[in-house]
Amino acid sequence: NYDQEQLWKEAGQFLQLYHRELGLEDQLEARLQTVRHDIEKTGTYEHTYEELAYGAKVAWRNSNRCIGRLFWERMEVIDARSVTNSEEVFAQLIEHIRYAGNGGKIKPLITIFAPANNDHQPVKIWNHQLMRYAGYETENGIVGDPASVTFTKQCQKLGWTGKGTAFDLLPLVIQDGHGKPEWMEIPNNIVIEVPINHPTEDIFAGHDVKWYGVPIISDMRLEIGGLNYVAAPFNGWYMGTEIGARNLADENRYNLLPLVAEQLGLNTKHLNTLWKDRALVELNVAVLESFKQAGVSIVDHHTATKQFAVFEKQEQKLGRTVTGKWAWLIPPLSPATTHIFHKPYDNSIQKPNYFYSTNKVL
Ligand code: HEM
Ligand SMILES: N/C(=N/c1cccc(CO[C@@H]2CCNC2)c1)c1cccs1
């Protein structure tokens, strides 16, 4: 039927890429026959661990919005396809957080749970990232991360209660095959958090500001050869601007620029004093220095840009086209100081790749 024909087409394309890139052409025919037979007999097929691991890495290499792609081959892959019930899933997620954090020397890692297929509901992770701070609506404004207000309410509906501070770690929430969502606190001995301070100025007027060390995206779908891995949390390390120029700076996030500017003694009465720009730079200096002080991996946007340039050259040498989304690849701070700003990028979508779960092709 159509689905099986479509799946066979995607599977064939991926298996050709896999065998060609790894110099295994002589095994391609046999593998195609096995997969063709499995799809005809069962409506689906299974990736070997090597196909799964390479597919996850190529999906990163194809992520048009990612500036960090130089290290695509270095990601570690945990095969959790046999893990289906919720307490095993929680244990696997805790292990991901612990192993990837690696005492601060962060390891890029992906944990891949069973793919969606017709006869059983796959595990679904409700978190956007495994670690993120809660957001509470109170009568005098939002406490915590405004981006988390909706998810925080969902967690409270499931029975979770937070302390009510601006930096409460949210629980893990998963829905296994039986459909009932369950939540579980992350044990705080495995959570790496970095207190943010400026090296010379008291930019937060004594308020405690911190951020979690390891960004682990848990709401994207990994598509490899026509199979959809809807639960496949992956992490790298942060680029400083994500925290310093967006999460702590955006007006609809922690909105800390006015406070920082005040503390720096800047004139915030007029926009043309560029107080926002000066506050931004000092906030980003604070983030980078604080992570370095804490021994937690992070990259500044200039170094990340240089690494991306090496990635582009390397791909060119290997005869592959680098696709990218310009508006995402330029950093939000000093974008025109990067080579990325001054050239166009082809935003064609290649596969394997990571997609938003919402536009899942059912
Ligand atoms: C190793 C260090 C890494 C760095 C410094 C890095 C950096 C970034 C940055 C700054 C963004 C833009 C995020 C935003 O603006 O909100 C991004 C996007 C992205 N990265 Fe990377 N990345 C890294 C590793 C990875 C890994 C390991 C994967 C997957 C295996 C990955 C996949 C993606 C994807 C799919 C996006 C787009 C997300 C979206 O569309 O919302 N990255 N990356
Ligand atoms: N440094 C990172 N940054 C991000 C990578 C992907 C997505 C995001 C957050 O994206 C949100 C959705 C759109 N903007 C915020 C951040 C990584 C997370 C996981 C691996 S590397």
Tab-separated table of C-alpha atoms and ligand atoms in Angstrom:
chain	number	residue	atom	x	y	z
A	1	ASN	CA	0.000	0.000	0.000
A	2	TYR	CA	0.989	3.665	-0.193
A	3	ASP	CA	2.471	3.831	3.313
A	4	GLN	CA	4.620	0.789	2.686
A	5	GLU	CA	5.734	2.098	-0.717
A	6	GLN	CA	6.632	5.449	0.889
A	7	LEU	CA	8.478	3.699	3.716
A	8	TRP	CA	10.379	1.516	1.247
A	9	LYS	CA	11.431	4.593	-0.771
A	10	GLU	CA	12.740	6.399	2.348
A	11	ALA	CA	14.412	3.248	3.660
A	12	GLY	CA	16.157	2.660	0.329
A	13	GLN	CA	17.476	6.233	0.227
A	14	PHE	CA	18.862	6.029	3.757
A	15	LEU	CA	20.437	2.591	3.271
A	16	GLN	CA	22.154	3.817	0.087
A	17	LEU	CA	23.553	6.833	1.977
A	18	TYR	CA	24.635	4.617	4.892
A	19	HIS	CA	26.426	1.997	2.787
A	20	ARG	CA	28.012	4.550	0.440
A	21	GLU	CA	29.332	6.863	3.170
A	22	LEU	CA	30.747	3.987	5.218
A	23	GLY	CA	32.246	2.151	2.208
A	24	LEU	CA	29.942	-0.862	2.640
A	25	GLU	CA	28.535	-0.897	-0.915
A	26	ASP	CA	29.043	-4.659	-1.225
A	27	GLN	CA	26.515	-5.260	1.586
A	28	LEU	CA	23.843	-2.919	0.212
A	29	GLU	CA	21.939	-5.367	-2.003
A	30	ALA	CA	21.524	-7.991	0.703
A	31	ARG	CA	20.394	-5.350	3.224
A	32	LEU	CA	17.859	-3.896	0.771
A	33	GLN	CA	16.361	-7.339	0.208
A	34	THR	CA	15.976	-8.033	3.939
A	35	VAL	CA	14.350	-4.648	4.505
A	36	ARG	CA	12.066	-5.016	1.489
A	37	HIS	CA	10.945	-8.402	2.799
A	38	ASP	CA	10.350	-7.091	6.331
A	39	ILE	CA	8.286	-4.140	5.093
A	40	GLU	CA	6.176	-6.443	2.909
A	41	LYS	CA	5.709	-8.925	5.743
A	42	THR	CA	5.335	-6.654	8.795
A	43	GLY	CA	4.732	-3.149	7.366
A	44	THR	CA	7.934	-1.857	8.908
A	45	TYR	CA	11.612	-2.700	9.444
A	46	GLU	CA	14.273	-2.338	12.108
A	47	HIS	CA	17.563	-0.414	12.028
A	48	THR	CA	20.731	-2.137	13.132
A	49	TYR	CA	22.486	-0.269	15.946
A	50	GLU	CA	25.076	1.027	13.448
A	51	GLU	CA	22.360	2.316	11.085
A	52	LEU	CA	20.548	3.954	14.026
A	53	ALA	CA	23.717	5.597	15.372
A	54	TYR	CA	24.922	6.826	11.979
A	55	GLY	CA	21.425	8.055	11.102
A	56	ALA	CA	21.243	10.125	14.323
A	57	LYS	CA	24.636	11.703	13.531
A	58	VAL	CA	23.727	12.492	9.913
A	59	ALA	CA	20.458	13.998	11.163
A	60	TRP	CA	22.579	16.399	13.238
A	61	ARG	CA	24.819	17.083	10.209
A	62	ASN	CA	21.623	17.970	8.291
A	63	SER	CA	20.191	20.278	10.986
A	64	ASN	CA	20.023	23.553	9.047
A	65	ARG	CA	19.516	25.720	12.166
A	66	CYS	CA	22.518	24.325	14.062
A	67	ILE	CA	25.808	26.220	14.264
A	68	GLY	CA	27.430	23.391	16.265
A	69	ARG	CA	27.570	20.767	13.502
A	70	LEU	CA	31.375	20.424	13.246
A	71	PHE	CA	31.279	17.665	15.872
A	72	TRP	CA	28.472	15.649	14.249
A	73	GLU	CA	30.486	12.407	14.107
A	74	ARG	CA	31.454	12.594	17.787
A	75	MET	CA	27.981	12.188	19.312
A	76	GLU	CA	27.392	9.102	21.437
A	77	VAL	CA	24.205	7.098	20.869
A	78	ILE	CA	22.304	5.068	23.486
A	79	ASP	CA	19.911	2.511	21.972
A	80	ALA	CA	16.890	2.453	24.299
A	81	ARG	CA	14.452	0.954	21.767
A	82	SER	CA	13.677	-1.938	24.107
A	83	VAL	CA	12.784	0.432	26.986
A	84	THR	CA	9.011	0.906	27.052
A	85	ASN	CA	7.559	1.195	30.569
A	86	SER	CA	7.645	4.517	32.387
A	87	GLU	CA	9.939	3.721	35.289
A	88	GLU	CA	12.553	2.268	32.915
A	89	VAL	CA	12.183	5.373	30.733
A	90	PHE	CA	12.715	7.654	33.763
A	91	ALA	CA	15.818	5.672	34.706
A	92	GLN	CA	17.135	6.013	31.156
A	93	LEU	CA	16.539	9.786	31.155
A	94	ILE	CA	18.308	10.186	34.514
A	95	GLU	CA	21.235	8.178	33.145
A	96	HIS	CA	21.328	10.475	30.076
A	97	ILE	CA	21.504	13.581	32.299
A	98	ARG	CA	24.241	12.061	34.472
A	99	TYR	CA	26.373	10.596	31.658
A	100	ALA	CA	26.100	13.619	29.313
A	101	GLY	CA	26.902	16.079	32.123
A	102	ASN	CA	30.097	14.157	32.836
A	103	GLY	CA	31.041	16.429	35.765
A	104	GLY	CA	30.942	19.477	33.494
A	105	LYS	CA	32.931	18.148	30.534
A	106	ILE	CA	29.710	17.721	28.546
A	107	LYS	CA	29.402	14.817	26.077
A	108	PRO	CA	27.073	15.190	23.085
A	109	LEU	CA	24.640	12.278	23.505
A	110	ILE	CA	21.302	11.029	22.196
A	111	THR	CA	19.078	8.385	23.801
A	112	ILE	CA	16.717	6.791	21.277
A	113	PHE	CA	13.492	5.100	22.398
A	114	ALA	CA	11.287	2.864	20.232
A	115	PRO	CA	9.946	4.436	16.991
A	116	ALA	CA	6.264	5.110	16.385
A	117	ASN	CA	4.588	2.242	14.575
A	118	ASN	CA	1.053	1.102	13.952
A	119	ASP	CA	0.564	-1.531	16.610
A	120	HIS	CA	1.823	0.159	19.794
A	121	GLN	CA	1.875	3.705	21.158
A	122	PRO	CA	5.482	4.854	21.551
A	123	VAL	CA	6.782	6.571	24.672
A	124	LYS	CA	6.192	10.339	24.470
A	125	ILE	CA	8.220	12.886	26.477
A	126	TRP	CA	6.203	15.996	27.334
A	127	ASN	CA	9.182	18.200	28.327
A	128	HIS	CA	10.631	20.626	25.765
A	129	GLN	CA	14.042	20.071	27.404
A	130	LEU	CA	14.768	17.511	30.149
A	131	MET	CA	15.899	20.382	32.398
A	132	ARG	CA	14.128	23.726	32.353
A	133	TYR	CA	12.829	26.181	34.982
A	134	ALA	CA	9.175	26.533	35.959
A	135	GLY	CA	7.081	29.631	35.247
A	136	TYR	CA	4.303	30.694	37.650
A	137	GLU	CA	1.576	33.243	36.961
A	138	THR	CA	1.046	35.288	40.149
A	139	GLU	CA	-1.049	38.411	40.815
A	140	ASN	CA	2.055	40.592	40.524
A	141	GLY	CA	3.439	39.078	37.309
A	142	ILE	CA	5.235	35.886	36.274
A	143	VAL	CA	7.778	34.259	38.597
A	144	GLY	CA	10.388	32.120	36.772
A	145	ASP	CA	10.540	31.372	33.040
A	146	PRO	CA	7.522	32.721	31.126
A	147	ALA	CA	8.249	30.143	28.398
A	148	SER	CA	7.383	27.390	30.895
A	149	VAL	CA	4.049	28.746	32.196
A	150	THR	CA	1.891	26.342	30.162
A	151	PHE	CA	3.974	23.253	30.874
A	152	THR	CA	4.212	24.220	34.573
A	153	LYS	CA	0.400	24.304	34.755
A	154	GLN	CA	0.266	20.836	33.139
A	155	CYS	CA	2.727	19.541	35.733
A	156	GLN	CA	0.677	21.053	38.571
A	157	LYS	CA	-2.437	19.389	37.131
A	158	LEU	CA	-0.599	16.068	37.358
A	159	GLY	CA	0.037	16.745	41.057
A	160	TRP	CA	3.486	18.312	40.934
A	161	THR	CA	4.102	21.340	43.200
A	162	GLY	CA	7.114	23.632	42.845
A	163	LYS	CA	8.763	25.744	45.533
A	164	GLY	CA	7.674	28.917	43.712
A	165	THR	CA	11.153	30.358	43.171
A	166	ALA	CA	12.327	31.816	39.823
A	167	PHE	CA	14.598	28.805	39.237
A	168	ASP	CA	12.585	25.674	40.149
A	169	LEU	CA	13.599	22.676	38.005
A	170	LEU	CA	10.541	21.126	36.381
A	171	PRO	CA	9.848	17.378	36.678
A	172	LEU	CA	10.262	14.855	33.853
A	173	VAL	CA	6.856	14.025	32.356
A	174	ILE	CA	6.398	10.987	30.132
A	175	GLN	CA	3.469	9.161	28.638
A	176	ASP	CA	4.099	5.468	27.965
A	177	GLY	CA	2.072	3.063	25.838
A	178	HIS	CA	-0.772	2.983	28.387
A	179	GLY	CA	-1.420	6.657	27.763
A	180	LYS	CA	-1.414	7.985	31.331
A	181	PRO	CA	1.223	10.764	31.763
A	182	GLU	CA	3.506	10.342	34.801
A	183	TRP	CA	5.936	12.826	36.363
A	184	MET	CA	9.127	12.398	38.347
A	185	GLU	CA	11.537	14.911	39.970
A	186	ILE	CA	15.109	14.803	38.694
A	187	PRO	CA	17.383	13.880	41.639
A	188	ASN	CA	19.290	17.142	42.236
A	189	ASN	CA	22.634	15.412	42.796
A	190	ILE	CA	22.912	14.784	39.042
A	191	VAL	CA	21.789	18.258	37.977
A	192	ILE	CA	24.621	20.639	37.040
A	193	GLU	CA	23.685	24.280	37.655
A	194	VAL	CA	25.929	27.318	37.197
A	195	PRO	CA	25.563	30.459	39.374
A	196	ILE	CA	25.830	33.447	37.019
A	197	ASN	CA	27.948	36.389	38.223
A	198	HIS	CA	29.829	39.158	36.427
A	199	PRO	CA	33.595	39.026	37.077
A	200	THR	CA	33.755	42.611	38.390
A	201	GLU	CA	30.261	44.188	38.713
A	202	ASP	CA	27.256	43.243	40.890
A	203	ILE	CA	24.983	43.193	37.830
A	204	PHE	CA	22.022	41.483	39.542
A	205	ALA	CA	21.885	43.683	42.646
A	206	GLY	CA	22.476	40.694	44.897
A	207	HIS	CA	19.729	38.515	43.336
A	208	ASP	CA	20.749	34.880	42.786
A	209	VAL	CA	20.753	34.122	39.038
A	210	LYS	CA	21.737	30.663	37.761
A	211	TRP	CA	21.227	28.426	34.729
A	212	TYR	CA	21.368	24.649	34.185
A	213	GLY	CA	24.481	23.386	32.475
A	214	VAL	CA	23.228	20.847	29.934
A	215	PRO	CA	20.581	21.645	27.285
A	216	ILE	CA	18.765	18.411	26.398
A	217	ILE	CA	16.079	18.828	23.693
A	218	SER	CA	13.380	16.222	24.245
A	219	ASP	CA	10.436	17.283	22.026
A	220	MET	CA	11.819	16.759	18.518
A	221	ARG	CA	11.271	13.830	16.208
A	222	LEU	CA	14.283	11.999	14.688
A	223	GLU	CA	13.414	10.666	11.229
A	224	ILE	CA	15.747	8.028	9.734
A	225	GLY	CA	14.894	6.051	6.597
A	226	GLY	CA	11.157	6.610	7.012
A	227	LEU	CA	11.047	5.601	10.674
A	228	ASN	CA	9.972	8.205	13.261
A	229	TYR	CA	11.776	8.169	16.593
A	230	VAL	CA	9.408	10.479	18.503
A	231	ALA	CA	11.294	10.154	21.793
A	232	ALA	CA	14.993	10.776	21.167
A	233	PRO	CA	16.370	13.374	23.625
A	234	PHE	CA	19.685	14.834	22.522
A	235	ASN	CA	22.193	17.255	24.114
A	236	GLY	CA	25.232	19.274	23.228
A	237	TRP	CA	26.628	22.183	25.211
A	238	TYR	CA	25.319	25.741	25.225
A	239	MET	CA	26.487	28.630	23.106
A	240	GLY	CA	26.694	31.524	25.614
A	241	THR	CA	24.313	33.798	23.685
A	242	GLU	CA	21.435	31.333	24.130
A	243	ILE	CA	21.488	32.094	27.856
A	244	GLY	CA	22.911	35.636	27.861
A	245	ALA	CA	21.206	37.119	24.805
A	246	ARG	CA	17.900	35.223	24.852
A	247	ASN	CA	16.887	33.201	27.950
A	248	LEU	CA	17.956	35.874	30.492
A	249	ALA	CA	17.554	38.899	28.169
A	250	ASP	CA	14.292	38.578	26.185
A	251	GLU	CA	11.469	40.743	27.544
A	252	ASN	CA	9.192	37.675	27.449
A	253	ARG	CA	11.805	35.547	29.270
A	254	TYR	CA	13.778	36.668	32.376
A	255	ASN	CA	14.001	40.286	31.045
A	256	LEU	CA	17.152	41.154	33.053
A	257	LEU	CA	18.628	43.904	30.807
A	258	PRO	CA	17.045	46.863	32.667
A	259	LEU	CA	18.386	45.544	36.009
A	260	VAL	CA	21.853	44.917	34.578
A	261	ALA	CA	21.917	48.391	32.969
A	262	GLU	CA	20.872	50.051	36.241
A	263	GLN	CA	23.600	48.173	38.137
A	264	LEU	CA	26.178	49.238	35.531
A	265	GLY	CA	25.097	52.875	36.081
A	266	LEU	CA	23.947	53.291	32.478
A	267	ASN	CA	21.432	55.940	31.413
A	268	THR	CA	18.318	53.894	30.576
A	269	LYS	CA	16.157	57.011	30.021
A	270	HIS	CA	17.117	57.193	26.324
A	271	LEU	CA	17.490	54.324	23.851
A	272	ASN	CA	20.256	56.159	21.990
A	273	THR	CA	22.693	55.706	24.874
A	274	LEU	CA	22.797	52.037	23.667
A	275	TRP	CA	22.313	50.904	27.279
A	276	LYS	CA	20.665	47.665	26.065
A	277	ASP	CA	23.700	46.807	23.929
A	278	ARG	CA	26.151	47.510	26.760
A	279	ALA	CA	24.068	45.507	29.248
A	280	LEU	CA	23.845	42.614	26.733
A	281	VAL	CA	27.606	42.389	26.321
A	282	GLU	CA	28.241	42.396	30.096
A	283	LEU	CA	25.500	39.797	30.673
A	284	ASN	CA	27.087	37.528	28.046
A	285	VAL	CA	30.539	38.047	29.566
A	286	ALA	CA	29.053	37.003	32.917
A	287	VAL	CA	27.553	33.812	31.429
A	288	LEU	CA	30.786	32.733	29.706
A	289	GLU	CA	32.986	33.541	32.719
A	290	SER	CA	30.607	31.796	35.145
A	291	PHE	CA	30.482	28.556	33.099
A	292	LYS	CA	34.276	28.625	32.749
A	293	GLN	CA	34.637	29.204	36.497
A	294	ALA	CA	32.312	26.265	37.174
A	295	GLY	CA	34.193	23.982	34.740
A	296	VAL	CA	31.091	23.440	32.605
A	297	SER	CA	31.444	23.254	28.789
A	298	ILE	CA	30.173	26.276	26.839
A	299	VAL	CA	31.198	27.975	23.617
A	300	ASP	CA	31.198	31.705	22.783
A	301	HIS	CA	29.496	32.709	19.540
A	302	HIS	CA	32.777	33.767	17.866
A	303	THR	CA	34.471	30.423	18.509
A	304	ALA	CA	31.301	28.574	17.482
A	305	THR	CA	31.260	30.563	14.223
A	306	LYS	CA	34.887	29.623	13.487
A	307	GLN	CA	34.072	25.972	14.173
A	308	PHE	CA	31.110	26.211	11.786
A	309	ALA	CA	33.458	27.609	9.097
A	310	VAL	CA	35.673	24.521	9.527
A	311	PHE	CA	32.554	22.334	9.200
A	312	GLU	CA	31.638	24.096	5.935
A	313	LYS	CA	35.134	23.600	4.496
A	314	GLN	CA	35.240	19.949	5.599
A	315	GLU	CA	31.853	19.209	3.990
A	316	GLN	CA	32.872	20.970	0.779
A	317	LYS	CA	36.054	18.857	0.603
A	318	LEU	CA	33.921	15.718	0.993
A	319	GLY	CA	31.664	16.841	-1.868
A	320	ARG	CA	28.603	17.410	0.320
A	321	THR	CA	26.482	20.558	0.206
A	322	VAL	CA	26.059	22.375	3.508
A	323	THR	CA	22.425	23.424	3.924
A	324	GLY	CA	21.473	25.977	6.568
A	325	LYS	CA	18.891	28.458	7.808
A	326	TRP	CA	20.624	31.862	7.834
A	327	ALA	CA	18.277	33.532	10.330
A	328	TRP	CA	19.031	30.818	12.910
A	329	LEU	CA	22.730	30.322	12.165
A	330	ILE	CA	23.655	33.997	12.830
A	331	PRO	CA	24.079	34.564	16.576
A	332	PRO	CA	21.709	37.047	18.286
A	333	LEU	CA	24.680	39.124	19.541
A	334	SER	CA	27.021	40.897	17.055
A	335	PRO	CA	25.756	38.816	14.075
A	336	ALA	CA	27.540	40.950	11.456
A	337	THR	CA	30.922	40.150	13.012
A	338	THR	CA	30.493	36.558	11.696
A	339	HIS	CA	31.134	35.255	8.142
A	340	ILE	CA	27.674	33.620	8.304
A	341	PHE	CA	25.949	37.031	8.182
A	342	HIS	CA	27.667	37.897	4.892
A	343	LYS	CA	26.660	34.866	2.825
A	344	PRO	CA	23.423	33.113	1.786
A	345	TYR	CA	22.479	29.580	2.872
A	346	ASP	CA	20.385	26.961	1.063
A	347	ASN	CA	17.614	25.915	3.456
A	348	SER	CA	16.723	22.680	1.624
A	349	ILE	CA	15.659	19.911	4.004
A	350	GLN	CA	17.778	16.769	3.773
A	351	LYS	CA	17.080	13.506	5.624
A	352	PRO	CA	17.791	11.983	8.130
A	353	ASN	CA	16.915	15.034	10.218
A	354	TYR	CA	15.292	16.359	13.431
A	355	PHE	CA	11.805	17.851	13.110
A	356	TYR	CA	9.266	19.434	15.420
A	357	SER	CA	6.884	16.773	16.665
A	358	THR	CA	3.821	18.928	15.903
A	359	ASN	CA	4.167	18.546	12.146
A	360	LYS	CA	4.554	14.793	12.477
A	361	VAL	CA	3.559	13.138	9.190
A	362	LEU	CA	0.890	10.643	10.339
B	1	HEM	C1	27.733	20.336	20.691
B	1	HEM	C2	27.321	21.580	20.888
B	1	HEM	C3	26.176	22.233	20.150
B	1	HEM	C4	26.017	23.583	20.058
B	1	HEM	C5	26.937	24.664	20.654
B	1	HEM	C6	24.804	23.820	19.311
B	1	HEM	C7	24.295	25.105	19.058
B	1	HEM	C8	23.021	25.319	18.598
B	1	HEM	C9	22.335	26.592	18.662
B	1	HEM	C10	22.895	27.880	19.270
B	1	HEM	C11	21.115	26.425	18.101
B	1	HEM	C12	20.013	27.491	17.948
B	1	HEM	C13	19.093	27.278	19.158
B	1	HEM	C14	18.125	28.449	19.361
B	1	HEM	O1	18.359	29.498	18.739
B	1	HEM	O2	17.197	28.287	20.173
B	1	HEM	C15	21.027	25.047	17.673
B	1	HEM	C16	19.929	24.527	17.026
B	1	HEM	C17	19.789	23.163	16.761
B	1	HEM	N1	20.711	22.172	17.040
B	1	HEM	FE1	22.596	22.423	17.717
B	1	HEM	N2	24.255	22.636	18.922
B	1	HEM	C18	25.052	21.629	19.428
B	1	HEM	C19	24.812	20.270	19.322
B	1	HEM	C20	23.684	19.709	18.727
B	1	HEM	C21	23.369	18.284	18.740
B	1	HEM	C22	24.195	17.205	19.459
B	1	HEM	C23	22.226	18.135	18.022
B	1	HEM	C24	21.436	16.897	17.695
B	1	HEM	C25	21.978	15.675	17.699
B	1	HEM	C26	21.823	19.468	17.563
B	1	HEM	C27	20.694	19.721	16.795
B	1	HEM	C28	20.134	20.984	16.646
B	1	HEM	C29	18.809	21.215	16.084
B	1	HEM	C30	17.857	20.161	15.525
B	1	HEM	C31	18.588	22.598	16.147
B	1	HEM	C32	17.328	23.371	15.690
B	1	HEM	C33	16.318	23.359	16.839
B	1	HEM	C34	14.989	24.005	16.463
B	1	HEM	O3	14.674	24.031	15.238
B	1	HEM	O4	14.267	24.480	17.383
B	1	HEM	N3	22.725	20.399	17.996
B	1	HEM	N4	22.202	24.393	17.969
B	2	LIG	N1	22.950	24.299	22.569
B	2	LIG	C1	21.756	23.808	22.209
B	2	LIG	N2	20.805	24.655	21.846
B	2	LIG	C2	19.585	24.333	21.303
B	2	LIG	C3	19.462	23.388	20.283
B	2	LIG	C4	18.193	23.104	19.765
B	2	LIG	C5	17.064	23.792	20.237
B	2	LIG	C6	17.219	24.724	21.250
B	2	LIG	C7	16.020	25.438	21.800
B	2	LIG	O1	15.136	25.751	20.757
B	2	LIG	C8	13.973	26.394	21.254
B	2	LIG	C9	12.883	26.321	20.245
B	2	LIG	C10	13.135	27.509	19.330
B	2	LIG	N3	14.066	28.357	20.042
B	2	LIG	C11	14.236	27.847	21.416
B	2	LIG	C12	18.447	25.005	21.779
B	2	LIG	C13	21.510	22.357	22.217
B	2	LIG	C14	20.463	21.663	22.770
B	2	LIG	C15	20.578	20.263	22.536
B	2	LIG	C16	21.686	19.930	21.810
B	2	LIG	S1	22.585	21.304	21.475
